[in-house]
Amino acid sequence: MTSSRKKIIGVIGAADAVPEDLNIAQTIGEEIASNGYTLLCGGMGGVMEAASKGAKSKAGTCIGILPGSSKTDCNPYIDYAVVTAMGHARNVIVVGSCDAIIAIGGSFGTLSEIAFALRLEIPIIGLNTWDVSSDIKKANTAKEAVHMAIELIDANN
Amino acid sequence: MTSSRKKIIGVIGAADAVPEDLNIAQTIGEEIASNGYTLLCGGMGGVMEAASKGAKSKAGTCIGILPGSSKTDCNPYIDYAVVTAMGHARNVIVVGSCDAIIAIGGSFGTLSEIAFALRLEIPIIGLNTWDVSSDIKKANTAKEAVHMAIELIDANN
Amino acid sequence: MTSSRKKIIGVIGAADAVPEDLNIAQTIGEEIASNGYTLLCGGMGGVMEAASKGAKSKAGTCIGILPGSSKTDCNPYIDYAVVTAMGHARNVIVVGSCDAIIAIGGSFGTLSEIAFALRLEIPIIGLNTWDVSSDIKKANTAKEAVHMAIELIDANN
Amino acid sequence: MTSSRKKIIGVIGAADAVPEDLNIAQTIGEEIASNGYTLLCGGMGGVMEAASKGAKSKAGTCIGILPGSSKTDCNPYIDYAVVTAMGHARNVIVVGSCDAIIAIGGSFGTLSEIAFALRLEIPIIGLNTWDVSSDIKKANTAKEAVHMAIELIDANN
């Protein structure tokens, strides 16, 4: 029987991000939705909110894997709020649920997610982010990043 | 700003369930979808699969909070697979992500979820299930259970 | 090679407990330590603190599996504070780490732990607690509870 | 009231490590125990086992935060096995439970732990490991690493 499962592209990055990264994140969210993929993120502000806003502007779907214990403590663009109440341990769930991941900028929380993606061998594309492995594919633009993510997902299926 | 967040009704019960409970679960899934709510479950077989099948038959949406580490190790009706790789600890996430929960039959795993729902004060409706608290509202039919869940969600908003 | 692993007896029960349960918990802690076993609990107040106090009064060792994110937010009798920052999900770790468990009184949090113990087939002894399965062995006194726990551990080895 | 809590030094590094790192880890374990601190690690092989072996050779105490669901699936030097059954999410617990951490070599799992330590502002000392932040204090020898860890713990108290 055919599976109903939708392919998911994750966007990871800081809650406290510079304007340039927010612009990139929003365009990435738009491209993910325009290409028919589901966006998954940590559900909070900054890069997560910008990407979610972009996806919703193109009628996309956003899943937020929340660190806290409240369903409503997330950005307003999240369709499906998954309440982990597990703090940073939710980073493992963010990463493990994605078919491909795009990392934008980011601090130590993002680094932990990149490390898990590399450990779990989930395709990861980076923009202005941690350069800790050649397994992080570098993209120069938002469109290119989403294009690379889709190619990597297709190559795995 | 208005939140995009969809209201979620969880269905909990055994992977190894009797036919009567599976029939009830499927009708509950249908009713959840027909009334415009999102179904969330543990993503696996038995009651979880029957409810997911019911929801999909009415063009609904199913979120599965998976215990394992594989995106594809879930029932075929799951739209959004959340990969926790946390085994039984995922039960806390199943419960915490729901606006209301319907418990059908079930063994010790279901009992742990009922206990968390009671602890977190998330509305819970029971059908042929553990009778451990008067805070579990008893329903006699699938339709009644979903109707009660919706009333409890509305009362909380 | 011989394993260094110490045998662990868990004590579970409410942070907000009646004096009778606190007295029982303290004696149970004393007996666990006197018999050379390690006490493990959720690390907080009430039954957890009383049991820890009892164990320390007999030169025993106490492990606390903490729900919060602070090393020092635990009762003063904890030797080894394991910081989960995972809230109620830490209940799964409390249960899974024990060779046998003694449940005293308790509310819904304790019920979730009892359910996990039954699910994981970890020997469990109950005193004035949830009566949800004949697999919970009933004890009438603190000494009897610890004696039963030790017998069940020995039977498994 | 005085807390019974013991100060913990964590050792993180790969299960699949080169001999040089294993030798360093063993000496670090010896030094941790000789100085009266408790060793905490992920409980498995490689660097974790070597450090545990070192600590036990000096009559120290070893806590293992295990990724799996079996109490006995750990290295033979672990005194207290904490069974998380949470896979990589246990890395958050390893890090959060330590007063200071020493990283030796390591791959992506270790990188995730370093990232969490930096995020949680837990003192971290590195030997031949990921160089992702100036907040990782560099040590050249095992003895120096433990000496630095103890100084950082003392400075925080």
XYZ file of C-alpha atoms in Angstrom:
628
model
C 0.000 0.000 0.000
C 1.180 3.526 -0.760
C 2.290 5.549 2.218
C 0.603 8.884 2.955
C 3.843 10.216 4.397
C 4.809 13.691 3.185
C 8.444 14.535 2.505
C 9.808 16.998 5.032
C 12.543 19.625 4.715
C 13.814 21.022 7.980
C 15.111 24.532 8.490
C 17.447 25.089 11.431
C 18.994 28.289 12.689
C 19.061 30.741 15.553
C 16.077 32.313 17.329
C 18.306 35.389 17.533
C 19.402 35.863 13.927
C 20.711 38.718 11.760
C 18.341 40.289 9.163
C 20.220 38.727 6.248
C 19.666 35.225 7.623
C 15.992 36.000 8.270
C 15.523 37.066 4.650
C 17.206 33.902 3.414
C 15.087 31.785 5.761
C 11.863 33.367 4.535
C 12.738 32.687 0.895
C 13.718 29.117 1.779
C 10.320 28.646 3.425
C 8.613 29.967 0.291
C 10.586 27.630 -1.946
C 9.929 24.593 0.244
C 6.185 25.227 0.065
C 6.167 26.143 -3.630
C 7.839 22.843 -4.430
C 5.271 20.858 -2.467
C 7.366 19.909 0.545
C 6.458 20.259 4.202
C 8.530 22.573 6.411
C 9.644 21.370 9.838
C 11.484 23.493 12.379
C 11.930 24.071 16.089
C 8.782 26.186 16.103
C 10.176 29.274 17.788
C 11.352 32.723 16.558
C 14.145 34.063 14.357
C 15.135 31.758 11.502
C 12.388 29.315 12.494
C 9.682 31.970 12.328
C 10.957 33.537 9.106
C 11.014 30.166 7.329
C 7.537 29.330 8.650
C 6.226 32.721 7.484
C 7.643 32.097 4.030
C 6.072 28.652 3.793
C 2.647 29.893 4.908
C 2.810 32.742 2.349
C 2.880 30.038 -0.337
C 0.088 27.984 1.260
C 2.556 25.491 2.699
C 2.424 23.430 5.876
C 4.625 23.995 8.945
C 5.414 21.534 11.714
C 7.003 22.908 14.886
C 8.838 20.645 17.335
C 8.561 22.780 20.456
C 11.065 22.704 23.351
C 8.569 23.913 25.948
C 5.414 22.533 27.512
C 2.845 24.941 26.034
C 1.031 24.321 22.739
C 0.742 28.038 22.093
C 4.324 29.044 22.845
C 5.379 28.929 19.201
C 5.505 31.257 16.211
C 2.119 32.068 14.649
C 2.861 30.249 11.374
C 3.036 26.757 12.884
C 0.190 24.479 11.738
C 1.081 21.448 13.807
C 2.695 22.080 17.186
C 4.441 19.032 18.649
C 4.951 19.673 22.358
C 8.051 17.880 23.615
C 8.679 19.643 26.955
C 12.223 18.279 26.562
C 14.235 21.448 25.995
C 17.362 20.899 23.919
C 16.680 17.170 23.561
C 13.995 18.146 21.059
C 16.851 18.977 18.646
C 17.293 15.238 18.075
C 13.621 14.975 17.048
C 13.853 18.002 14.762
C 16.737 16.404 12.893
C 15.495 12.812 12.861
C 12.124 13.760 11.363
C 13.530 15.445 8.232
C 14.283 14.017 4.796
C 16.763 16.845 4.304
C 17.850 19.820 6.399
C 18.914 23.360 5.565
C 21.039 25.152 8.177
C 21.176 28.945 8.159
C 23.729 30.747 10.311
C 23.183 29.631 13.870
C 24.907 29.277 17.188
C 25.539 26.279 19.446
C 21.978 24.933 19.296
C 22.219 24.823 15.516
C 25.643 23.198 15.798
C 24.144 20.403 17.902
C 21.529 19.830 15.197
C 24.149 19.807 12.436
C 26.140 17.256 14.434
C 23.067 15.021 14.807
C 22.269 15.319 11.082
C 25.820 14.251 10.221
C 25.646 11.430 12.765
C 22.296 10.190 11.411
C 23.421 10.678 7.796
C 20.513 12.951 6.969
C 21.320 15.190 3.972
C 22.274 18.663 5.158
C 22.781 21.886 3.213
C 24.434 24.919 4.798
C 24.199 28.666 4.226
C 26.541 30.919 6.239
C 26.705 28.233 8.880
C 29.140 26.001 10.803
C 31.797 24.483 8.569
C 32.577 21.285 10.458
C 32.382 18.685 7.703
C 32.553 18.325 3.945
C 29.290 16.383 4.293
C 27.538 19.724 4.731
C 26.703 20.782 1.171
C 27.254 24.507 0.707
C 24.606 26.620 -0.990
C 24.955 30.260 -1.986
C 21.308 31.250 -2.289
C 18.000 30.257 -0.778
C 16.717 28.838 -4.063
C 19.866 26.826 -4.568
C 19.633 25.420 -1.034
C 16.084 24.137 -1.555
C 16.968 22.806 -5.004
C 19.892 20.866 -3.481
C 17.694 19.533 -0.683
C 15.144 18.233 -3.184
C 17.854 16.602 -5.291
C 19.290 14.864 -2.226
C 15.835 13.636 -1.190
C 15.166 12.320 -4.697
C 18.550 10.582 -4.749
C 17.632 8.742 -1.525
C 14.334 7.430 -2.902
C -1.831 37.975 14.755
C -3.973 34.863 14.336
C -2.248 31.577 14.961
C -2.157 28.961 12.201
C -2.198 26.193 14.801
C -4.674 23.400 14.093
C -6.597 21.799 16.943
C -5.486 18.241 17.552
C -7.389 15.241 18.925
C -5.247 12.318 19.982
C -6.271 8.695 19.813
C -4.443 6.296 22.116
C -4.770 2.536 22.422
C -2.972 -0.736 21.892
C -1.008 -1.850 18.825
C -2.435 -5.284 19.635
C -6.168 -4.581 19.924
C -9.405 -6.583 19.656
C -11.575 -6.129 16.511
C -14.248 -4.214 18.419
C -11.734 -1.594 19.524
C -10.357 -1.348 15.988
C -13.831 -0.656 14.612
C -14.427 2.026 17.221
C -11.024 3.572 16.483
C -11.709 3.743 12.763
C -15.043 5.501 13.305
C -13.392 7.898 15.750
C -10.792 8.715 13.105
C -13.558 9.381 10.579
C -15.389 11.664 12.981
C -12.260 13.607 13.922
C -11.558 14.318 10.255
C -15.193 15.032 9.340
C -15.331 17.646 12.068
C -12.212 19.379 10.826
C -9.782 18.312 13.532
C -6.310 16.825 13.097
C -5.648 13.303 14.351
C -2.490 12.596 16.327
C -1.382 9.165 17.505
C 1.666 7.030 18.223
C 1.899 6.219 14.509
C 2.048 2.451 14.768
C -0.504 -0.398 14.269
C -3.703 -1.545 15.948
C -5.844 1.263 17.367
C -3.386 3.843 16.012
C -3.604 2.493 12.460
C -7.389 2.037 12.531
C -7.932 5.615 13.675
C -5.481 6.912 11.052
C -7.255 4.889 8.343
C -10.563 6.365 9.389
C -9.241 9.914 9.314
C -7.663 9.489 5.884
C -10.921 8.031 4.511
C -12.502 11.394 5.279
C -9.628 13.415 3.801
C -8.226 14.194 7.249
C -4.666 14.720 8.413
C -2.695 12.291 10.616
C 0.369 13.048 12.721
C 2.337 10.082 14.061
C 4.753 10.464 16.979
C 6.989 7.459 16.310
C 8.920 5.578 19.013
C 11.605 4.295 16.648
C 14.350 5.854 14.582
C 12.966 5.188 11.072
C 10.693 7.623 9.219
C 9.016 4.784 7.362
C 8.357 2.481 10.294
C 4.799 3.703 10.775
C 1.323 2.854 9.527
C 0.618 3.871 5.908
C -1.988 6.518 6.839
C 0.440 8.836 8.620
C 0.936 12.166 6.805
C 3.514 13.653 9.137
C 5.919 11.239 10.826
C 7.707 12.711 13.841
C 10.716 10.516 14.573
C 11.540 10.572 18.273
C 13.830 7.516 18.617
C 12.901 7.722 22.302
C 10.803 4.591 22.771
C 8.215 4.894 25.511
C 9.269 8.460 26.353
C 7.455 9.477 23.178
C 4.209 8.834 25.073
C 4.750 12.127 26.900
C 4.940 13.927 23.539
C 1.846 12.179 22.195
C -0.152 13.383 25.180
C 1.313 16.871 25.505
C 0.618 17.733 21.850
C -3.151 17.096 22.012
C -6.017 19.472 22.770
C -8.075 16.441 23.799
C -7.434 12.703 23.881
C -9.621 9.659 23.305
C -8.432 6.400 24.882
C -9.692 3.102 23.483
C -9.040 -0.123 25.370
C -5.306 -0.407 25.824
C -2.681 -1.985 28.004
C 0.127 -0.523 30.103
C 1.439 1.829 27.418
C -2.011 3.363 27.128
C -2.219 3.556 30.918
C 0.992 5.587 30.982
C -0.522 7.996 28.463
C -3.760 8.287 30.446
C -1.690 9.043 33.551
C 0.221 11.790 31.733
C -3.023 13.270 30.368
C -4.468 13.404 33.884
C -1.216 14.877 35.220
C -1.098 17.536 32.508
C -4.843 18.222 32.801
C -5.493 17.521 29.140
C -9.153 16.542 28.537
C -9.455 12.787 28.169
C -12.376 10.640 27.054
C -12.377 6.879 27.562
C -14.020 3.967 25.750
C -13.585 0.475 27.279
C -10.382 1.675 28.876
C -8.613 2.035 32.226
C -10.905 3.393 34.936
C -8.413 5.130 37.185
C -10.011 8.537 37.673
C -13.360 10.281 37.447
C -11.496 12.860 35.326
C -11.661 10.374 32.446
C -14.981 11.177 30.768
C -16.746 7.993 29.699
C -18.198 7.694 26.199
C -20.358 4.854 24.925
C -19.910 5.289 21.185
C -17.269 6.589 18.797
C -19.427 9.528 17.742
C -20.148 10.455 21.335
C -16.432 10.325 22.184
C -15.490 12.754 19.413
C -18.443 14.999 20.258
C -17.290 15.126 23.894
C -13.699 15.851 22.845
C -14.825 18.783 20.705
C -16.984 20.171 23.503
C -14.072 19.972 25.935
C -11.761 21.716 23.456
C -14.313 24.471 22.888
C -14.775 24.911 26.637
C -11.020 25.482 27.004
C -10.899 28.222 24.367
C 34.992 -9.809 33.328
C 32.835 -9.016 36.325
C 30.610 -5.988 36.011
C 30.951 -3.159 38.520
C 27.242 -2.401 38.174
C 25.410 -1.916 41.464
C 21.876 -3.234 41.900
C 19.362 -0.432 42.144
C 16.018 -0.255 43.942
C 13.785 2.623 42.913
C 11.329 4.383 45.184
C 8.481 6.230 43.506
C 5.732 8.345 45.034
C 4.367 11.843 45.295
C 6.298 15.041 46.038
C 3.176 16.029 47.976
C 2.637 13.038 50.258
C 0.848 12.338 53.554
C 2.979 11.857 56.718
C 2.250 8.122 56.848
C 3.699 7.626 53.364
C 6.727 9.753 54.255
C 7.441 7.576 57.294
C 7.152 4.435 55.195
C 9.415 5.920 52.526
C 12.092 6.816 55.069
C 12.143 3.295 56.480
C 12.277 1.859 52.974
C 15.293 4.048 52.236
C 16.973 2.811 55.414
C 16.327 -0.815 54.510
C 17.557 -0.406 50.934
C 20.847 1.024 52.204
C 21.212 -1.451 55.078
C 20.886 -4.314 52.632
C 23.587 -2.913 50.376
C 21.429 -1.699 47.498
C 21.521 1.698 45.801
C 18.442 3.931 45.988
C 17.210 5.673 42.845
C 14.350 8.156 42.738
C 13.101 11.253 40.944
C 15.312 13.382 43.167
C 12.711 15.827 44.400
C 10.674 16.223 47.648
C 8.033 14.220 49.489
C 8.372 10.451 49.161
C 11.567 10.902 47.121
C 13.227 13.030 49.806
C 12.072 10.838 52.687
C 13.453 7.707 51.039
C 16.729 9.480 50.226
C 17.014 10.714 53.821
C 16.518 7.173 55.086
C 19.157 5.764 52.764
C 21.720 8.421 53.713
C 21.073 7.789 57.443
C 22.379 4.262 56.831
C 25.378 5.400 54.765
C 23.665 4.447 51.523
C 23.914 5.980 48.057
C 21.142 7.968 46.337
C 20.750 8.645 42.625
C 18.253 11.334 41.607
C 16.900 11.511 38.051
C 15.892 15.183 37.979
C 13.102 16.598 35.793
C 14.554 20.110 35.663
C 17.663 21.692 34.227
C 19.496 22.610 37.445
C 21.964 20.292 39.196
C 21.108 21.753 42.560
C 17.319 21.678 42.309
C 17.009 18.371 44.144
C 16.643 17.142 47.700
C 19.798 17.437 49.863
C 20.277 13.666 50.192
C 21.012 13.031 46.524
C 24.603 11.904 45.880
C 24.423 11.708 42.097
C 22.121 14.171 40.351
C 21.279 13.204 36.778
C 19.941 16.309 35.040
C 17.454 15.350 32.334
C 15.693 18.707 31.680
C 12.936 16.524 30.203
C 10.113 17.012 32.691
C 7.772 14.050 32.928
C 9.705 12.093 30.287
C 12.286 11.492 32.993
C 9.800 9.060 34.555
C 10.726 6.548 31.843
C 14.392 6.820 32.876
C 13.576 6.466 36.579
C 11.762 3.219 35.884
C 14.110 1.773 33.261
C 17.176 2.185 35.480
C 15.868 0.084 38.386
C 16.244 -3.620 39.123
C 13.079 -3.400 41.235
C 10.739 -0.586 42.185
C 8.720 0.213 45.290
C 5.689 2.482 44.814
C 4.300 4.356 47.816
C 0.955 6.136 47.535
C 1.226 8.584 44.681
C -0.821 10.465 42.168
C -0.811 10.514 38.363
C 2.952 10.907 37.990
C 3.431 7.770 40.067
C 0.742 6.015 38.024
C 2.698 6.757 34.841
C 5.777 5.202 36.420
C 3.849 2.132 37.552
C 2.505 1.753 34.009
C 6.027 1.922 32.558
C 7.311 -0.612 35.114
C 4.521 -3.028 34.146
C 5.186 -2.378 30.445
C 8.928 -2.970 30.835
C 8.365 -5.969 33.128
C 10.447 -4.508 35.929
C 9.481 -6.014 39.297
C 7.239 -3.636 41.219
C 6.029 -3.696 44.806
C 3.214 -1.453 46.006
C 2.284 0.081 49.356
C -1.009 2.038 49.546
C -0.712 2.719 45.851
C -2.555 2.330 42.528
C -4.132 -1.112 42.166
C -4.116 -1.500 38.405
C -2.589 -4.948 37.969
C -1.980 -8.170 39.836
C 1.628 -7.807 38.672
C 2.068 -5.167 41.378
C 3.105 -7.181 44.416
C 1.445 -5.850 47.569
C 3.498 -5.228 50.679
C 2.132 -4.280 54.099
C 5.234 -2.825 55.697
C 8.377 -1.011 54.610
C 10.595 -3.919 55.621
C 8.432 -6.398 53.755
C 8.509 -4.217 50.626
C 12.314 -4.118 50.552
C 12.540 -7.818 51.341
C 10.212 -8.561 48.404
C 12.212 -6.294 46.095
C 15.442 -8.089 46.959
C 13.838 -11.493 46.418
C 12.560 -10.425 43.013
C 15.989 -9.081 42.039
C 17.658 -12.317 43.151
C 15.109 -14.364 41.191
C 16.001 -12.434 38.033
C 19.738 -13.098 38.363
C 21.485 21.894 55.119
C 24.566 20.651 53.313
C 23.937 18.896 50.045
C 25.212 15.348 49.560
C 25.710 16.011 45.866
C 29.061 14.855 44.485
C 30.875 16.934 41.889
C 30.921 15.226 38.517
C 33.445 15.415 35.673
C 32.243 14.062 32.361
C 34.433 12.424 29.758
C 33.144 12.414 26.191
C 34.640 10.863 23.074
C 34.147 8.189 20.480
C 33.247 4.535 21.035
C 35.562 3.902 18.094
C 38.739 5.713 19.141
C 42.449 5.556 18.275
C 44.858 4.016 20.848
C 46.375 7.393 21.717
C 42.971 8.771 22.734
C 42.235 5.626 24.738
C 45.465 6.032 26.695
C 44.669 9.673 27.395
C 41.133 8.756 28.466
C 42.365 6.111 30.878
C 44.761 8.543 32.546
C 42.014 11.153 32.735
C 39.781 8.608 34.475
C 42.577 7.852 36.962
C 43.105 11.538 37.693
C 39.384 12.229 38.144
C 39.130 9.455 40.712
C 42.423 10.294 42.449
C 41.203 13.840 42.959
C 37.944 12.684 44.511
C 35.583 13.503 41.661
C 32.939 11.245 40.130
C 33.273 10.232 36.479
C 30.237 10.394 34.219
C 30.154 9.216 30.619
C 27.906 7.676 27.983
C 28.606 4.248 29.447
C 29.683 2.478 26.284
C 33.064 1.484 24.744
C 36.129 3.301 23.430
C 36.932 6.542 25.214
C 34.044 5.966 27.623
C 35.317 2.535 28.652
C 38.948 3.619 28.905
C 38.074 6.539 31.175
C 35.824 4.297 33.302
C 38.602 1.705 33.585
C 41.008 4.384 34.741
C 38.611 5.696 37.365
C 37.889 2.225 38.754
C 41.643 1.465 38.953
C 41.848 4.317 41.459
C 38.760 3.228 43.426
C 36.620 5.891 41.795
C 32.932 5.896 40.904
C 31.537 5.774 37.344
C 28.066 6.808 36.185
C 27.000 5.705 32.706
C 24.125 7.412 30.888
C 23.176 4.615 28.498
C 21.542 5.161 25.092
C 19.892 1.739 24.973
C 17.191 -0.032 26.939
C 19.299 -2.687 28.693
C 20.919 -2.189 32.108
C 23.742 -4.541 31.222
C 24.606 -3.154 27.795
C 27.414 -0.971 29.112
C 31.121 -1.228 29.778
C 32.091 -3.353 32.818
C 33.449 -0.410 34.829
C 30.127 1.384 35.221
C 28.879 1.468 38.828
C 25.570 3.224 38.202
C 23.867 2.543 34.882
C 21.185 5.089 33.993
C 19.008 3.549 31.283
C 17.569 6.237 29.034
C 16.412 4.183 25.992
C 16.559 7.534 24.167
C 19.459 7.015 21.778
C 21.286 10.199 20.893
C 18.977 12.335 23.049
C 20.882 10.936 26.015
C 23.773 13.187 24.973
C 21.847 16.137 26.433
C 21.659 14.323 29.778
C 25.343 13.393 29.714
C 26.272 17.035 29.284
C 23.686 18.580 31.609
C 24.695 16.367 34.536
C 28.363 17.404 34.606
C 30.110 20.163 36.550
C 32.846 20.134 33.902
C 33.480 18.086 30.784
C 36.599 16.796 29.078
C 36.317 16.004 25.361
C 38.825 13.623 23.780
C 38.947 13.277 19.995
C 35.520 12.250 18.868
C 33.220 12.292 15.890
C 29.773 13.780 15.333
C 28.251 12.394 18.539
C 30.984 14.098 20.531
C 30.465 17.282 18.512
C 26.783 17.297 19.518
C 27.846 17.022 23.163
C 30.390 19.817 22.808
C 27.681 21.992 21.239
C 25.318 21.305 24.152
C 28.066 22.057 26.694
C 28.746 25.400 25.003
C 25.007 26.122 24.809
C 24.485 25.281 28.490
C 27.668 27.103 29.503
C 29.152 24.062 31.203
C 32.957 24.300 31.422
C 34.565 22.195 28.716
C 38.174 21.192 28.159
C 39.338 19.683 24.875
C 42.153 17.307 23.900
C 42.641 16.599 20.163
C 39.003 17.422 19.635
C 36.657 19.683 17.651
C 37.870 23.277 17.556
C 34.568 25.116 17.185
C 34.839 27.763 19.893
C 37.382 29.583 21.997
C 35.184 28.598 24.954
C 36.663 25.102 24.672
C 39.770 25.270 26.861
C 42.655 23.392 25.275
C 44.703 20.950 27.317
C 47.872 19.193 26.196
C 47.969 16.310 28.642
C 45.516 14.188 30.600
C 46.718 15.568 33.919
C 46.445 19.129 32.698
C 42.902 18.507 31.449
C 41.705 17.233 34.830
C 43.547 20.019 36.637
C 41.795 22.582 34.415
C 38.409 20.940 34.967
C 38.843 21.097 38.742
C 39.899 24.748 38.583
C 36.847 25.614 36.503
C 34.556 23.766 38.924
C 36.121 25.564 41.896
C 35.732 28.917 40.130
C 32.008 28.256 39.716
C 31.463 27.521 43.414
